[in-house]
XYZ file of C-alpha atoms in Angstrom:
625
model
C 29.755 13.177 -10.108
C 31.336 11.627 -6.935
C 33.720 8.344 -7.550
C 33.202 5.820 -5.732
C 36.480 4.326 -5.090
C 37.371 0.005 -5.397
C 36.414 -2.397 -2.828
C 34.530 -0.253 -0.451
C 32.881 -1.024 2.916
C 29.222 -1.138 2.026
C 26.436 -0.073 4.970
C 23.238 -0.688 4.143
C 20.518 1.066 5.760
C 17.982 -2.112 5.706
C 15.680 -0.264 7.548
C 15.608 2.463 4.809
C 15.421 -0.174 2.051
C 12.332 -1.659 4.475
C 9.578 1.415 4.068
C 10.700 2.059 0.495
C 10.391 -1.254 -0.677
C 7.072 -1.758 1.334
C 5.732 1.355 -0.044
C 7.555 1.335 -4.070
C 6.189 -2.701 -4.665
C 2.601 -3.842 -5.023
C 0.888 -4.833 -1.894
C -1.013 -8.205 -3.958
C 2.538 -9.466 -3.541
C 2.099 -12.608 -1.643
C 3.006 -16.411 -1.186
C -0.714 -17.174 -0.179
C 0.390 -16.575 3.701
C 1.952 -13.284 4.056
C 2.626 -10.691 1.788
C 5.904 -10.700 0.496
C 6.877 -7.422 -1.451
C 8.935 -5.626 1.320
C 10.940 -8.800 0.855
C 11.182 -9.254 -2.651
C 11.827 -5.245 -2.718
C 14.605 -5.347 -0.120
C 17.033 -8.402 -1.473
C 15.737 -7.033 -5.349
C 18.044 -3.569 -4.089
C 20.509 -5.750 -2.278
C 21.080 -7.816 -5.704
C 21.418 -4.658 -7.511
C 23.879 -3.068 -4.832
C 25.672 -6.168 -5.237
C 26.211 -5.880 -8.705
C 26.844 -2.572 -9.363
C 29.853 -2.239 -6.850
C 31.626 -5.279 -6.074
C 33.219 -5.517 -2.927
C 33.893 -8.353 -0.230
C 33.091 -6.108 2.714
C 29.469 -5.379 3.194
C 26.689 -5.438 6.069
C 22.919 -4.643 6.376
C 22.115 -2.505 9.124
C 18.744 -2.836 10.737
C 16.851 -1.074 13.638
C 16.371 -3.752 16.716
C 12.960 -3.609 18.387
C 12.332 -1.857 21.359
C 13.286 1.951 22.569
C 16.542 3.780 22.140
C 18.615 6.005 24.456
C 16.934 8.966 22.553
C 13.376 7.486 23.817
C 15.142 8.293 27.069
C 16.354 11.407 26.603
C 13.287 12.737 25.061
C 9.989 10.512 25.352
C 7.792 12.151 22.822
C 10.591 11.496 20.121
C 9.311 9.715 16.903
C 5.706 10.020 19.148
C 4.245 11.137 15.829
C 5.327 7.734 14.177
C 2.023 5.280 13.488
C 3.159 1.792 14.709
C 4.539 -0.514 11.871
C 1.976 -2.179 9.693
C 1.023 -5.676 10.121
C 1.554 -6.488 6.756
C 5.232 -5.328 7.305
C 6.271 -6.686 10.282
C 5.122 -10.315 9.056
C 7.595 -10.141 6.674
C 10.596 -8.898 8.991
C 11.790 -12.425 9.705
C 11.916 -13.710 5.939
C 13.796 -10.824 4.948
C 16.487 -11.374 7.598
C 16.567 -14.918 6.986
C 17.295 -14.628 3.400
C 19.807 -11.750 4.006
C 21.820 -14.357 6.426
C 21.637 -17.335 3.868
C 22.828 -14.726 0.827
C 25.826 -14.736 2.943
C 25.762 -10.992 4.201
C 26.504 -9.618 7.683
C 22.905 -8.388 9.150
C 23.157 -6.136 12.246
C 20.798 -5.390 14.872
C 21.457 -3.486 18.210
C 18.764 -2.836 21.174
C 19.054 0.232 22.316
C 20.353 2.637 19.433
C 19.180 3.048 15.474
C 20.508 1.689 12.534
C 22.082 4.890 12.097
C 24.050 4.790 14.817
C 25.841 1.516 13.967
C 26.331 2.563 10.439
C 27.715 5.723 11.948
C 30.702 3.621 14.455
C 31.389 1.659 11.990
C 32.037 4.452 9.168
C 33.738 6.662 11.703
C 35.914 3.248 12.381
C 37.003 2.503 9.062
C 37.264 6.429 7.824
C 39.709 6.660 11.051
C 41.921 4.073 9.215
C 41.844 5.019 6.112
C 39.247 2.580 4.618
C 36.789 3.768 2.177
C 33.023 3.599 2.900
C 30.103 3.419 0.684
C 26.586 4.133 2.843
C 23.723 3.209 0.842
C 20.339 4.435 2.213
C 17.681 7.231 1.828
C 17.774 9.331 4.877
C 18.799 13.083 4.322
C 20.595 13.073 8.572
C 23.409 10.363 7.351
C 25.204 13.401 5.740
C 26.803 14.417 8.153
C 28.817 11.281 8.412
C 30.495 12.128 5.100
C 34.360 12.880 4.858
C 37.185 12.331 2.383
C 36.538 8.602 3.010
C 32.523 8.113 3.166
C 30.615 8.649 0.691
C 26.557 8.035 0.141
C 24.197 6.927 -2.500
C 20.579 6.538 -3.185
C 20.061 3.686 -4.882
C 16.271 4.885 -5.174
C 17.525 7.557 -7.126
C 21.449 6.892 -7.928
C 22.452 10.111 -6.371
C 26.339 9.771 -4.984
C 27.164 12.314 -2.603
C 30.901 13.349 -1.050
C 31.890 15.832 0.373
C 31.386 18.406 -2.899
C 27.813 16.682 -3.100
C 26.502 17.233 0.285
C 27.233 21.013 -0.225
C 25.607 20.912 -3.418
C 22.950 19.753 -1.782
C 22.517 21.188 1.426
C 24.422 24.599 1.346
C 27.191 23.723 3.892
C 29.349 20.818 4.382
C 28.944 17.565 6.193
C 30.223 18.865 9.618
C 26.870 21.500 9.861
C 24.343 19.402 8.415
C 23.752 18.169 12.116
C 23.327 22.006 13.047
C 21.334 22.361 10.469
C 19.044 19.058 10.877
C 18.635 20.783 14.742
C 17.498 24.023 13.452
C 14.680 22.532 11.493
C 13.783 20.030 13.601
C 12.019 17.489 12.382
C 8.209 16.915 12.223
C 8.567 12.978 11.446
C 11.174 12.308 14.166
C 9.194 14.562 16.839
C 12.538 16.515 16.523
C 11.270 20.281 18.317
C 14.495 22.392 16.621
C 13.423 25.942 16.588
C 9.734 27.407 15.224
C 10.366 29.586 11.912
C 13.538 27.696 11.101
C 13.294 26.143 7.504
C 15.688 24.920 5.276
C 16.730 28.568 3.713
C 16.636 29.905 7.176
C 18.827 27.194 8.764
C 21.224 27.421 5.607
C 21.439 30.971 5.960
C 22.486 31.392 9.447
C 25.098 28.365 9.126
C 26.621 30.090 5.793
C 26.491 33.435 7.855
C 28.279 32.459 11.078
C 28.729 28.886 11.537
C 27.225 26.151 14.274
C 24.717 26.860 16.690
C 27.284 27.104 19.322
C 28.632 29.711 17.235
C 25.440 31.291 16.967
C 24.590 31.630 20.217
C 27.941 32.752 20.847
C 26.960 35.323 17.986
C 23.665 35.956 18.293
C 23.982 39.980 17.951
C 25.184 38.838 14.210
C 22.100 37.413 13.253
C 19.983 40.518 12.279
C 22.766 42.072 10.030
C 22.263 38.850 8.048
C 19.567 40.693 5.814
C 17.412 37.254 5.922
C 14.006 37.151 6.257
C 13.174 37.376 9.422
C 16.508 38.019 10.648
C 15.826 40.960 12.802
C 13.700 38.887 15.361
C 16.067 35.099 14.925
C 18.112 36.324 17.936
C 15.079 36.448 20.506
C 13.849 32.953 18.940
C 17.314 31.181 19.032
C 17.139 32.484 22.871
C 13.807 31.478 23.660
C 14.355 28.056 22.152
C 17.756 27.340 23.146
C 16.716 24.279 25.407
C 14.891 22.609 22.464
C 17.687 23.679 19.983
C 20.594 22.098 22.148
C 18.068 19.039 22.719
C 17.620 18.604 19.009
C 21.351 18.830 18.250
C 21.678 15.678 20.719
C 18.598 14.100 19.209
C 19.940 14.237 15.448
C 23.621 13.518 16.094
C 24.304 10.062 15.253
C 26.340 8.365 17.499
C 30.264 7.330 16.615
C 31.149 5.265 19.514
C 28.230 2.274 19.508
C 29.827 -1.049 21.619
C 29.908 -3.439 18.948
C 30.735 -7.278 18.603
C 32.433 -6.695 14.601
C 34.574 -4.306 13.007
C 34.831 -3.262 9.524
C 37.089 -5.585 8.772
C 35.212 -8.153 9.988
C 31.854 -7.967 7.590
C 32.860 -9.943 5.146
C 30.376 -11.399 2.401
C 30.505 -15.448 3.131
C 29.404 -17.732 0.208
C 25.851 -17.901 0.127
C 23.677 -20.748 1.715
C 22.507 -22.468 -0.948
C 20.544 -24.807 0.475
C 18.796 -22.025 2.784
C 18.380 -19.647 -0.081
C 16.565 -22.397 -1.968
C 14.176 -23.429 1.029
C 13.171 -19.404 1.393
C 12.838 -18.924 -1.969
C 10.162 -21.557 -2.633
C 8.204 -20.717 0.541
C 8.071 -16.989 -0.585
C 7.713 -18.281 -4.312
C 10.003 -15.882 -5.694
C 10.483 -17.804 -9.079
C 13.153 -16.577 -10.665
C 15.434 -16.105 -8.447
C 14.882 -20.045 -7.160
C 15.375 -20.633 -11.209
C 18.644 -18.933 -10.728
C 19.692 -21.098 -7.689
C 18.354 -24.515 -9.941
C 20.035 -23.368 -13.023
C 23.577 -22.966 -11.647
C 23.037 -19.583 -10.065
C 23.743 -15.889 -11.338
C 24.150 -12.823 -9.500
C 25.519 -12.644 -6.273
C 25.278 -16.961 -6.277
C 27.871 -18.859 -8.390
C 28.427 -21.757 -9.342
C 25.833 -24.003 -7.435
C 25.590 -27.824 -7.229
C 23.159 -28.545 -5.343
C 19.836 -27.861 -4.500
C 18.436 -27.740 -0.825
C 18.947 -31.459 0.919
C 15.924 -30.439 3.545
C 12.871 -28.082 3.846
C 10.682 -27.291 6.623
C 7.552 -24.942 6.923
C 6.692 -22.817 9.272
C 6.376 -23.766 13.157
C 2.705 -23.575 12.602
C 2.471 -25.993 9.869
C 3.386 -29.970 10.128
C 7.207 -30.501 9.571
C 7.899 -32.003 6.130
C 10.858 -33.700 4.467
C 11.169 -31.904 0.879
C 14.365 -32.150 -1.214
C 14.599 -30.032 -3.938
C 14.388 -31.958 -7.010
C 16.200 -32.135 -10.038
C 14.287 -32.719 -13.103
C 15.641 -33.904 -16.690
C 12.768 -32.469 -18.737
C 14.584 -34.234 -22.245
C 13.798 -37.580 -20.889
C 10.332 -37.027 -21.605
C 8.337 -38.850 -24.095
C 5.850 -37.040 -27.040
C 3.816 -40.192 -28.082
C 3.475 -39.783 -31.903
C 2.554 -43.106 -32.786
C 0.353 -46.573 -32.597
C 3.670 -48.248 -31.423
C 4.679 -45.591 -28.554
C 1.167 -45.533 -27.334
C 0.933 -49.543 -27.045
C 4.499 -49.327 -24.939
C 2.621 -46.665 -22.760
C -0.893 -48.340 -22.423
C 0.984 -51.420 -20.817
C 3.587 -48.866 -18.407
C -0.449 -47.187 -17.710
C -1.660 -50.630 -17.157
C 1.422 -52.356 -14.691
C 1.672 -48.937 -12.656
C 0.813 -48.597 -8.958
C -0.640 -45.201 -9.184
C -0.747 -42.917 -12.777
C -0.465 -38.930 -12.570
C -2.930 -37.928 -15.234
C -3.404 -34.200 -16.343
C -5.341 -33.187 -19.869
C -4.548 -30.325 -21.714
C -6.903 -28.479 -23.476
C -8.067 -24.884 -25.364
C -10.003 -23.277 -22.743
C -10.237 -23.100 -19.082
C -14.029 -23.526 -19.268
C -14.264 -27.617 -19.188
C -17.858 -26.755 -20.446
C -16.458 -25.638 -23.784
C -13.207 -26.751 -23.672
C -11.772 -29.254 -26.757
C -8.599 -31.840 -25.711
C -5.852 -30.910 -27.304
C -3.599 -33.858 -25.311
C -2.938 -35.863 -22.558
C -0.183 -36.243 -20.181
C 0.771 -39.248 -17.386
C 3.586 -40.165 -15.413
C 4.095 -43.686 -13.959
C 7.357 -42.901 -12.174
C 9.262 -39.881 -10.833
C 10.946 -38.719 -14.317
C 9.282 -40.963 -16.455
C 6.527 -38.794 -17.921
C 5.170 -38.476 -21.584
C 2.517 -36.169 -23.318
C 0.548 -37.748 -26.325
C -1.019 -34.875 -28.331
C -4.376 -35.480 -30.355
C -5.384 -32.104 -31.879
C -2.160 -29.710 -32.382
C -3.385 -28.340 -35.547
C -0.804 -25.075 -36.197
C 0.829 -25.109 -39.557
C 3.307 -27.684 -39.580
C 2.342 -28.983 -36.815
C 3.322 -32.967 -36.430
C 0.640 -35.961 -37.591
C -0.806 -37.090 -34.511
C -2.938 -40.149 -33.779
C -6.901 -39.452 -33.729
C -8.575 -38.445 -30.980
C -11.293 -40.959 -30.964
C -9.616 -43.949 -31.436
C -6.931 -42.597 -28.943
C -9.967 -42.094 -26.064
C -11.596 -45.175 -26.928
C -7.828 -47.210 -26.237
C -7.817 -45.236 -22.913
C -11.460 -45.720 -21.942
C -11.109 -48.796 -20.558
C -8.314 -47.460 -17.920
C -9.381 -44.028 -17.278
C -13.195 -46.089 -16.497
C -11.278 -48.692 -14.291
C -11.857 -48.263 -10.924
C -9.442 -50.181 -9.478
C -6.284 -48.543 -11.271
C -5.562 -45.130 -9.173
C -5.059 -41.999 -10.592
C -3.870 -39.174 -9.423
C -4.049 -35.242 -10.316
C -3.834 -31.815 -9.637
C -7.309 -30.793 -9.532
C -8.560 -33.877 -11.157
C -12.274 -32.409 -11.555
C -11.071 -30.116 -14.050
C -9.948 -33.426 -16.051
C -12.759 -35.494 -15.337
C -15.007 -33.177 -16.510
C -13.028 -32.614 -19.364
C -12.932 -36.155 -20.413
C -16.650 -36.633 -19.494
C -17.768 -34.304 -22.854
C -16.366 -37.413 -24.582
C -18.261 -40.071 -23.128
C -15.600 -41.006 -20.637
C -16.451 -41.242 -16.739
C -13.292 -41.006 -14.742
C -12.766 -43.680 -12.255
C -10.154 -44.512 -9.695
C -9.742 -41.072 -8.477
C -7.728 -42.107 -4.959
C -5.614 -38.828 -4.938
C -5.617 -35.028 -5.485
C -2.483 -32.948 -5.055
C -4.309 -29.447 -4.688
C -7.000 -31.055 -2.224
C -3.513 -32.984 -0.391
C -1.964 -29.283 -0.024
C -5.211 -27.660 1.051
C -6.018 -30.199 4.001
C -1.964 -30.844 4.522
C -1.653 -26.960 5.373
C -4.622 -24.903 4.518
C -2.891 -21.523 5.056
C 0.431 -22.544 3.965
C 0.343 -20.583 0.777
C -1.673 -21.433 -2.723
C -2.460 -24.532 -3.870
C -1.526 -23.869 -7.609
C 0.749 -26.557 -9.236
C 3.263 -23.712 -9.617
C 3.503 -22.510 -6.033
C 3.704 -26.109 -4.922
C 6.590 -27.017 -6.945
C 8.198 -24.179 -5.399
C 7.408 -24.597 -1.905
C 7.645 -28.185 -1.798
C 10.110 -29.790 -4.238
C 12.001 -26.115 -4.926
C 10.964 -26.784 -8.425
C 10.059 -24.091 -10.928
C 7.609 -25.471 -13.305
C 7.555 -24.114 -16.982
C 4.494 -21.667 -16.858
C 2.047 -21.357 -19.785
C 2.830 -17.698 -20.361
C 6.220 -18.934 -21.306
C 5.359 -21.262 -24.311
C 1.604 -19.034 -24.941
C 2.710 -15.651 -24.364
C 0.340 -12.952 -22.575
C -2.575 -10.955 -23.325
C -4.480 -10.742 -26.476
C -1.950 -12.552 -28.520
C -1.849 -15.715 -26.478
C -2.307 -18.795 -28.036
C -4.206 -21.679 -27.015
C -2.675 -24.849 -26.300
C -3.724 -26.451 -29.827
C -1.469 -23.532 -31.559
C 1.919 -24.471 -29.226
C 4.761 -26.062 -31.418
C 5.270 -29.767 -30.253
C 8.281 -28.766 -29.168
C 7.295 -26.383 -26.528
C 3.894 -28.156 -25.746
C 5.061 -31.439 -24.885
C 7.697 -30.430 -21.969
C 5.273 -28.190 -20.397
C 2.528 -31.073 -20.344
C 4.790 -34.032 -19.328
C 5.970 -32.245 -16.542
C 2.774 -31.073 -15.183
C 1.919 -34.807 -14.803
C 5.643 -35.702 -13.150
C 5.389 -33.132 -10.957
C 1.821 -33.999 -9.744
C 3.054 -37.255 -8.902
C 6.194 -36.246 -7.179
C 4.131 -33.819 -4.745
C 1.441 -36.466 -4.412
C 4.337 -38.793 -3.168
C 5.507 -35.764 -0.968
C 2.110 -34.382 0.709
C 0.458 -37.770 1.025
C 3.485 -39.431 2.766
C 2.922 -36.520 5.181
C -0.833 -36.938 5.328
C -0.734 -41.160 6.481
C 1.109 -39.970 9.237
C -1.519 -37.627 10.560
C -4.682 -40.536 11.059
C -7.679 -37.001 11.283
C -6.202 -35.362 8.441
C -5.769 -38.146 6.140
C -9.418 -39.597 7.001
C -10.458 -35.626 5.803
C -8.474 -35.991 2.580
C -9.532 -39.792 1.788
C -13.305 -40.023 3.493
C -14.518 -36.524 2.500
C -12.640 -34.421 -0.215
C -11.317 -36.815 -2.333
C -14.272 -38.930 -2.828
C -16.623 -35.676 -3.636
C -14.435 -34.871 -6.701
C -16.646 -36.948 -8.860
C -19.768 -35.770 -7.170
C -18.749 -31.884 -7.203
C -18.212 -32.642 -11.074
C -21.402 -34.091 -12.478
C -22.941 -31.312 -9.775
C -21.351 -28.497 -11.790
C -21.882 -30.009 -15.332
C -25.482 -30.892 -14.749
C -26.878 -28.336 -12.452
C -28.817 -28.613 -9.308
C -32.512 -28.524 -8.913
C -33.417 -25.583 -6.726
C -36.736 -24.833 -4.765
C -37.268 -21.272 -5.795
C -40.141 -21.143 -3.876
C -38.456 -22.386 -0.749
C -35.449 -20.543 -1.170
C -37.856 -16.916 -1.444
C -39.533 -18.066 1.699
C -35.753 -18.808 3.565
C -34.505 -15.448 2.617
C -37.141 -13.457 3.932
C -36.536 -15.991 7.272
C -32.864 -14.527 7.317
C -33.781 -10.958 6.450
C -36.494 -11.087 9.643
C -33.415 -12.429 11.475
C -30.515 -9.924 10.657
C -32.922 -7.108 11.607
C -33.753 -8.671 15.131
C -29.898 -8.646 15.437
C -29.412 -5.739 14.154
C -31.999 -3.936 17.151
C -30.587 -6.525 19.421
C -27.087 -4.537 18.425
C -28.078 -1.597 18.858
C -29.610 -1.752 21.918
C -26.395 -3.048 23.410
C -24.485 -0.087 22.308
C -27.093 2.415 23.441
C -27.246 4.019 19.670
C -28.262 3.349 16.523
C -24.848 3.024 13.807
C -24.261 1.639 10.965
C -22.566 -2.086 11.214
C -21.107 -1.797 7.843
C -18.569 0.910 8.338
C -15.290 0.110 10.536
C -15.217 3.611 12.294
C -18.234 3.467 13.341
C -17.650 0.242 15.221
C -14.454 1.293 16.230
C -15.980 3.981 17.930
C -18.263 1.717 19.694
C -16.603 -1.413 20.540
C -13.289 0.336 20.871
C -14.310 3.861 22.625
C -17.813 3.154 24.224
C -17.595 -0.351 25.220
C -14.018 -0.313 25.991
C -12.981 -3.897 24.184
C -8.907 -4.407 23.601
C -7.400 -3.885 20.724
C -6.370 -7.197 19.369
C -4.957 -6.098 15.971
C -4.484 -3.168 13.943
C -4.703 -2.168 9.817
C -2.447 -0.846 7.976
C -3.059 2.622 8.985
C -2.825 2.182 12.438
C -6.462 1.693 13.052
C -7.755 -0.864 15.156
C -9.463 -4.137 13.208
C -12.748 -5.089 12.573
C -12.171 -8.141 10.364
C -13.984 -11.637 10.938
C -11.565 -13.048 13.031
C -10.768 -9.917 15.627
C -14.623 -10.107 15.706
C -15.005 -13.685 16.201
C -11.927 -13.212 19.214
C -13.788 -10.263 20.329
C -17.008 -12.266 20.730
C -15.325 -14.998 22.822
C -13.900 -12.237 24.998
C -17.290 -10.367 25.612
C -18.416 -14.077 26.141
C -15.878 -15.063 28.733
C -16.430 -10.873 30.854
C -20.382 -12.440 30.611
């Protein structure tokens, strides 16, 4: 096994990292904008490298956009290459801005490959005497190795020096760019020489050396005794063009014009504040917890939280300091006396944060187990009415608890506000309670605030918005078949988790709707139309609807008559009958026969056919009309 020596200079091939971490994490990764597992995939290897070889001289190499001098000197190379994927290149600016605020060098140059940076500045610090640790994936980066540089893996842990690569390959480090030319390469576009394999191209470099040698030596060949040996000569000759051309094409350059050197990529203290803002807006929760807690890994010894957030361009600016959030100041109202002090705090606040916790998510069926409020940031309390696990704590009755409350919860004139609040009210209404002085609604606030700027969940806005990572119920319930229900939760673990679901809704209320009075056509959306049908959507989907069967039989057959004009109308446009459910099929025709642009592409490579390239498609074909 190689040894990697102290203290190395550690290249990472981030565009290597990119695909596998793209391709090795799930693609339902997301923040509710963008997908985010090449990110998370990327900085979860960079954390790793990090701590598995500690060193204070490090960079992450990436390929810049646009063509390289090999593009020039052969056009068709990488031709075979399908364009990146739209879910990856979304997520190409996160990544490098969480990269920078970790406090790591991130290199891009136009006009040459990762590899070729990571090759100058190897060659540089292997020329004095510094040793070099490349970490990436890609087989050609062998031939930079030498009694300084040495590679690994990290998908697979595999170090290689100089021993390794001719364990690996059959020859050493100075052939393996023969040898990458003899192949060729099918991914690259890379021609090398037809009939050349691996065993072939390791045979005739064992045998007689480089391909300069060989074609100095080409009446050598057929006494080689390979397969195919006899007729290697006349294909080496009648290749030698693409052979020479493909020794160019895979040698990575040594002499890139650079603005560092390796003794300038030094790890800096990580941005804190930065780190904290990206990790909330990608809601990667545990590594924000890290960053809240004090920091582990490659951050120690943090502070502070971020002093100012902002979301994307396309979303309203918004002031959002991370908070900081005592959860033992918290009250568990146990009895008559602690629920009088907190009926009068209820009764003298400006606005109450109300939440309800109960044993199902199905308010049809569900029992309340407790309820939570918060009058001001911090000051929070649960009071629990029907905890009944062994040794669970006496708790004041239900009844006479909602009958105390009825008065305020019915009071129109004292404002509540919630996340999701007609989840509560129609919790509350199975006991004979009709919520009133609904003014507020923290998931409706997000929704209309910034409809696309990730999920609404009390969870994700914690994180995006106040950098806060709530205590989530698989924490205190476990998972799966042997989760409890909030009635079998130990006081202990029950009451934090409730109390701050009902400080946190009022600290993003205070957040979002500060945000929302400065915008007059949003906040009229938020306080004229979706806050005021809470109530109405409630008794709607506790009492039913009465529906016209009749009517509705006599509208559907209006709409089937209707899609099957437009379907005709649809085909006669495109001259031919197809099927308008499957994608290729209108690919073919919008994209082949009618000749419409391309406006966005799957995956695959394929051109779209979602809603919205349809709906830009239809304004273009409406504009040529």
């Amino acid at each position: 096994m190689a040894q990697i020596p102290d203290n190395p200079l550690i290249l990472i091939d981030g565009s290597s990292y990119l695909y596998r971490a793209f391709h090795a994490y799930p693609e339902t990764m997301s923040n509710g904008e963008i997908p985010t597992n090449a990110v998370y995939g990327v900085v979860n290897m960079l954390r790793s490298m990090m701590r598995q070889f500690a060193s204070d001289r490090i960079a992450v190499v990436f390929d810049a956009k646009g063509k390289t001098f090999r593009d020039d000197m052969y056009p068709e190379y990488k031709a075979n290459r399908p364009p990146m994927p739209d879910d990856l290149r979304c997520q190409i600016e996160p990544l490098h801005n969480v990269i920078r605020a970790m406090g790591l060098p991130l290199i891009c140059v136009p006009g040459v490959e990762a590899d070729d940076v990571i090759g100058t500045l190897a060659h540089q610090a292997s020329q004095a005497g510094m040793p070099v640790l490349i970490s990436t994936g890609d087989k050609d980066m062998a031939q930079l190795v030498d009694d300084n540089v040495t590679l690994i893996n990290t998908m697979t842990n595999v170090v290689m020096d100089r021993a390794g690569v001719v364990d690996k390959f059959g020859i050493p480090p100075e052939l393996i760019i023969d040898y990458l030319a003899l192949m060729g390469d099918k991914v690259d576009n890379i021609p090398g020489v037809p009939g050349v394999g691996d065993k072939t191209a390791t045979a005739l470099l064992q045998g007689i050396g480089g391909i300069k040698d060989l074609y100095d030596r080409l009446d050598d060949i057929a006494p080689l005794g390979f397969r195919g040996s006899k007729t290697m000569a006349k294909k080496l000759t009648e290749n030698k063009e693409n052979a020479l051309l493909s020794y160019d094409l895979a040698t990575i350059k040594l002499d890139v014009e650079l603005d560092c050197t390796p003794e300038s990529l030094l790890k800096e203290t990580p941005n804190v504040d930065e780190l904290t803002k990206l990790y909330g807006q990608l809601t990667f929760k545990s590594w924000l917890n890290e960053l809240l807690e004090g920091g582990t890994g490659e951050v120690q010894a943090v502070e502070s939280a971020a002093k100012r957030i902002s979301s994307d361009d396309d979303a309203p600016a918004m002031d959002t300091s991370a908070v900081k959030i005592d959860r033992s100041q918290y009250e568990t109202i146990l009895t008559e006396e602690q629920f009088a002090e907190w009926l009068e705090k209820l009764k003298a606040a400006s606005v109450i944060a109300f939440d309800t916790e109960t044993d199902s998510l199905d308010y049809m069926v569900a029992n309340l187990i407790g309820l939570s409020f918060a009058t001001e940031e911090g000051v929070a309390a649960y009071l629990p009415v029907a905890h009944d696990y062994m040794g669970a704590p006496e708790q004041l009755d239900r009844d006479w608890v909602l009958e105390q409350l009825k008065p305020l919860l019915e009071d129109d004139n004292v404002v509540k506000v919630g996340q999701n609040l007609k989840y509560d009210a129609s919790v509350i209404a199975r006991y004979g309670i009709e919520l009133k002085g609904i003014k507020y609604d923290t998931m409706l606030a997000s929704y209309v605030y910034n409809s696309v700027g990730g999920k609404h969940d009390m969870d994700s806005l914690a994180l995006r918005f106040l950098q806060h990572s709530c205590i989530s119920f698989e924490q205190i319930a476990g998972k799966g078949k042997s989760q409890l229900t909030f009635n079998q939760i130990e006081m202990d673990q029950a009451a934090p988790y409730a109390a701050e679901d009902a400080d946190v809704t009022l600290r993003l209320h205070q957040r979002i709707n500060a945000e929302l009075e400065k915008n007059d056509a949003l906040n009229r959306v938020y306080q004229e139309i979706e806050v005021p049908l809470v109530p109405v959507l409630s008794r709607i989907e506790r009492t039913g609807v009465l529906i016209d069967d009749m009517l509705l039989g006599a509208q559907s057959q209006e709409i089937a008559a209707r899609l099957d004009e437009l379907e005709q109308k649809a085909y006669e446009i495109a001259g031919e009958e197809f099927n308008l459910s499957s994608p290729k099929q209108l690919q073919a025709i919008f994209f082949e026969k009618m000749g419409l642009p391309v406006l966005k592409k799957t995956p695959s490579g394929a051109p779209s056919t979602n809603e919205e390239v349809l709906q830009e498609l239809r304004w273009i074909t409406h504009c040529r009309s």
